Every structure is written in C-alpha cells, then in structure tokens.
Tab-separated table of C-alpha atoms in Angstrom:
chain	number	residue	atom	x	y	z
A	3	UNK	CA	229.536	171.083	134.694
A	4	UNK	CA	233.307	170.771	134.244
A	5	UNK	CA	232.773	170.172	130.517
A	6	UNK	CA	230.856	173.459	130.273
A	7	UNK	CA	233.674	175.330	132.003
A	8	UNK	CA	236.235	173.672	129.744
A	9	UNK	CA	234.217	174.614	126.674
A	10	UNK	CA	233.871	178.197	127.850
A	11	UNK	CA	237.575	178.409	128.603
A	12	UNK	CA	238.341	176.975	125.156
A	13	UNK	CA	236.099	179.504	123.414
A	14	UNK	CA	237.646	182.418	125.317
A	15	UNK	CA	241.195	181.179	124.751
A	16	UNK	CA	240.482	180.673	121.054
A	17	UNK	CA	239.105	184.194	120.783
A	18	UNK	CA	242.139	185.740	122.483
A	19	UNK	CA	244.617	183.712	120.399
A	20	UNK	CA	242.849	184.541	117.135
A	21	UNK	CA	242.748	188.239	118.047
A	22	UNK	CA	246.457	188.235	118.893
A	23	UNK	CA	247.326	186.384	115.709
A	24	UNK	CA	245.282	188.833	113.682
A	25	UNK	CA	247.097	191.769	115.265
A	26	UNK	CA	250.507	190.280	114.574
A	27	UNK	CA	250.070	189.243	110.961
A	28	UNK	CA	247.737	191.831	109.507
A	29	UNK	CA	249.125	194.764	107.557
A	30	UNK	CA	246.114	196.936	108.347
A	31	UNK	CA	245.847	200.382	109.773
A	32	UNK	CA	245.097	200.956	113.434
A	33	UNK	CA	241.484	201.863	112.688
A	34	UNK	CA	240.927	198.704	110.624
A	35	UNK	CA	242.602	196.585	113.275
A	36	UNK	CA	240.391	198.078	116.004
A	37	UNK	CA	237.310	197.362	113.899
A	38	UNK	CA	238.451	193.769	113.353
A	39	UNK	CA	239.081	193.350	117.078
A	40	UNK	CA	235.671	194.815	117.835
A	41	UNK	CA	234.099	192.384	115.348
A	42	UNK	CA	235.955	189.423	116.906
A	43	UNK	CA	234.862	190.511	120.373
A	44	UNK	CA	231.237	190.722	119.225
A	45	UNK	CA	231.473	187.308	117.552
A	46	UNK	CA	233.028	185.851	120.708
A	47	UNK	CA	230.258	187.371	122.857
A	48	UNK	CA	227.606	185.948	120.525
A	49	UNK	CA	229.253	182.515	120.586
A	50	UNK	CA	229.502	182.631	124.368
A	51	UNK	CA	225.821	183.583	124.640
A	52	UNK	CA	224.859	180.664	122.344
A	53	UNK	CA	226.906	178.285	124.480
A	54	UNK	CA	225.238	179.649	127.611
A	55	UNK	CA	221.726	179.267	126.152
A	56	UNK	CA	222.457	175.781	124.840
A	57	UNK	CA	223.844	174.794	128.245
A	58	UNK	CA	220.709	176.026	130.007
A	59	UNK	CA	218.466	174.224	127.519
A	60	UNK	CA	220.457	171.027	127.938
A	61	UNK	CA	220.308	171.311	131.707
A	62	UNK	CA	216.523	171.781	131.623
A	63	UNK	CA	216.119	168.880	129.210
A	64	UNK	CA	218.157	166.579	131.459
A	65	UNK	CA	216.101	167.611	134.499
A	66	UNK	CA	212.830	166.998	132.659
A	67	UNK	CA	214.016	163.654	131.331
A	68	UNK	CA	215.069	162.480	134.784
A	69	UNK	CA	211.686	163.531	136.236
A	70	UNK	CA	209.828	161.719	133.467
A	71	UNK	CA	212.022	158.648	133.931
A	72	UNK	CA	211.351	158.570	137.665
A	73	UNK	CA	207.602	158.869	137.055
A	74	UNK	CA	207.697	156.067	134.475
A	75	UNK	CA	209.640	153.792	136.800
A	76	UNK	CA	207.182	154.450	139.612
A	77	UNK	CA	204.232	153.748	137.315
A	78	UNK	CA	205.866	150.596	136.014
A	79	UNK	CA	206.558	149.303	139.524
A	80	UNK	CA	202.884	149.848	140.466
A	81	UNK	CA	201.760	148.004	137.331
A	82	UNK	CA	204.121	145.091	138.041
A	83	UNK	CA	202.890	144.878	141.638
A	84	UNK	CA	199.267	144.862	140.442
A	85	UNK	CA	200.055	142.151	137.879
A	86	UNK	CA	201.742	139.975	140.511
A	87	UNK	CA	198.816	140.428	142.907
A	88	UNK	CA	196.385	139.514	140.134
A	89	UNK	CA	198.443	136.451	139.228
A	90	UNK	CA	198.532	135.324	142.867
A	91	UNK	CA	194.755	135.740	143.131
A	92	UNK	CA	194.251	133.706	139.950
A	93	UNK	CA	196.662	130.927	140.974
A	94	UNK	CA	195.599	130.545	144.622
A	95	UNK	CA	192.461	128.394	144.046
A	96	UNK	CA	194.358	126.138	141.666
A	97	UNK	CA	197.224	125.832	144.123
A	98	UNK	CA	194.823	124.645	146.844
A	99	UNK	CA	193.273	122.109	144.453
A	100	UNK	CA	196.697	120.777	143.497
A	101	UNK	CA	197.649	120.387	147.165
A	102	UNK	CA	194.372	118.534	147.802
A	103	UNK	CA	194.995	116.195	144.856
A	104	UNK	CA	198.559	115.529	146.037
A	105	UNK	CA	197.278	114.650	149.508
A	106	UNK	CA	194.696	112.290	148.004
A	107	UNK	CA	197.340	110.638	145.804
A	108	UNK	CA	199.649	110.161	148.814
A	109	UNK	CA	196.811	108.568	150.800
A	110	UNK	CA	195.905	106.263	147.906
A	111	UNK	CA	199.565	105.255	147.497
A	112	UNK	CA	199.721	104.357	151.202
A	113	UNK	CA	196.545	102.283	150.836
A	114	UNK	CA	197.977	100.483	147.810
A	115	UNK	CA	201.222	99.851	149.642
A	116	UNK	CA	199.331	98.394	152.612
A	117	UNK	CA	197.224	96.199	150.276
A	118	UNK	CA	200.364	95.036	148.503
A	119	UNK	CA	201.996	94.192	151.841
A	120	UNK	CA	198.876	92.285	152.980
A	121	UNK	CA	198.710	90.368	149.685
A	122	UNK	CA	202.402	89.548	149.885
A	123	UNK	CA	202.010	88.192	153.436
A	124	UNK	CA	199.041	86.015	152.481
C-alpha cells in the first residue's frame, strides 16, 4: 500500500512541478496559460483515475490469486493424504509377509546353528 501512496504522491508532485515550470517559462497570455493549466489538471486527474483503477484491479487480482492458491494447496494436501493412505493399504499385506519370512529365516538359522554345534561336538 505504501508503494501506491508513493506513486500517487509522485504523480501529484510531477503535475504541480510541470504546471509551475510551464507558468514560469511560457511566453503565453493569461488566457492561454489558464487553458494550459486546466488541460494539465484534467490530464493529471485522468492519470490519477487510471492509477486508482489499476490499483483496485491489482488488489482484486491478488486477492483472487491468494484464494485460488489456498484452494489448490488444500486440494493437493487431500490428494497427497489419499495417496499415502492408498500406498499404506497396498504395502500392508506385503509388509506382514516380509515379517513372517524374516521370522522363518531367523528360526531356520537358529536350527542350523544348533545342528552345526551338535555336529561339531560329535
């Protein structure tokens, strides 16, 4: 918002300085000078109105973009959660089988170790 105020202040200051410079250096009659000032004032008002409209449009666009971004992030987080849940469901039976196989391997290794010890003692 500070940038908008700075821009507005710059436009107004530029208008005043250009009007003053025109008054000081122009060899025109009073009527012509008043018409020029009036024209500069109208141009400054038009420029100020354009800045105001552009600022409003930009503000609305930023608000809409932030709303859309928040909605997309929410949707993405739901999709990621669903994917993780699906992955867990798919992996769970395999995980149980792997644990069963590891238990069987450990038992067989113990049996082999006991057989080896018995053979070594004999």
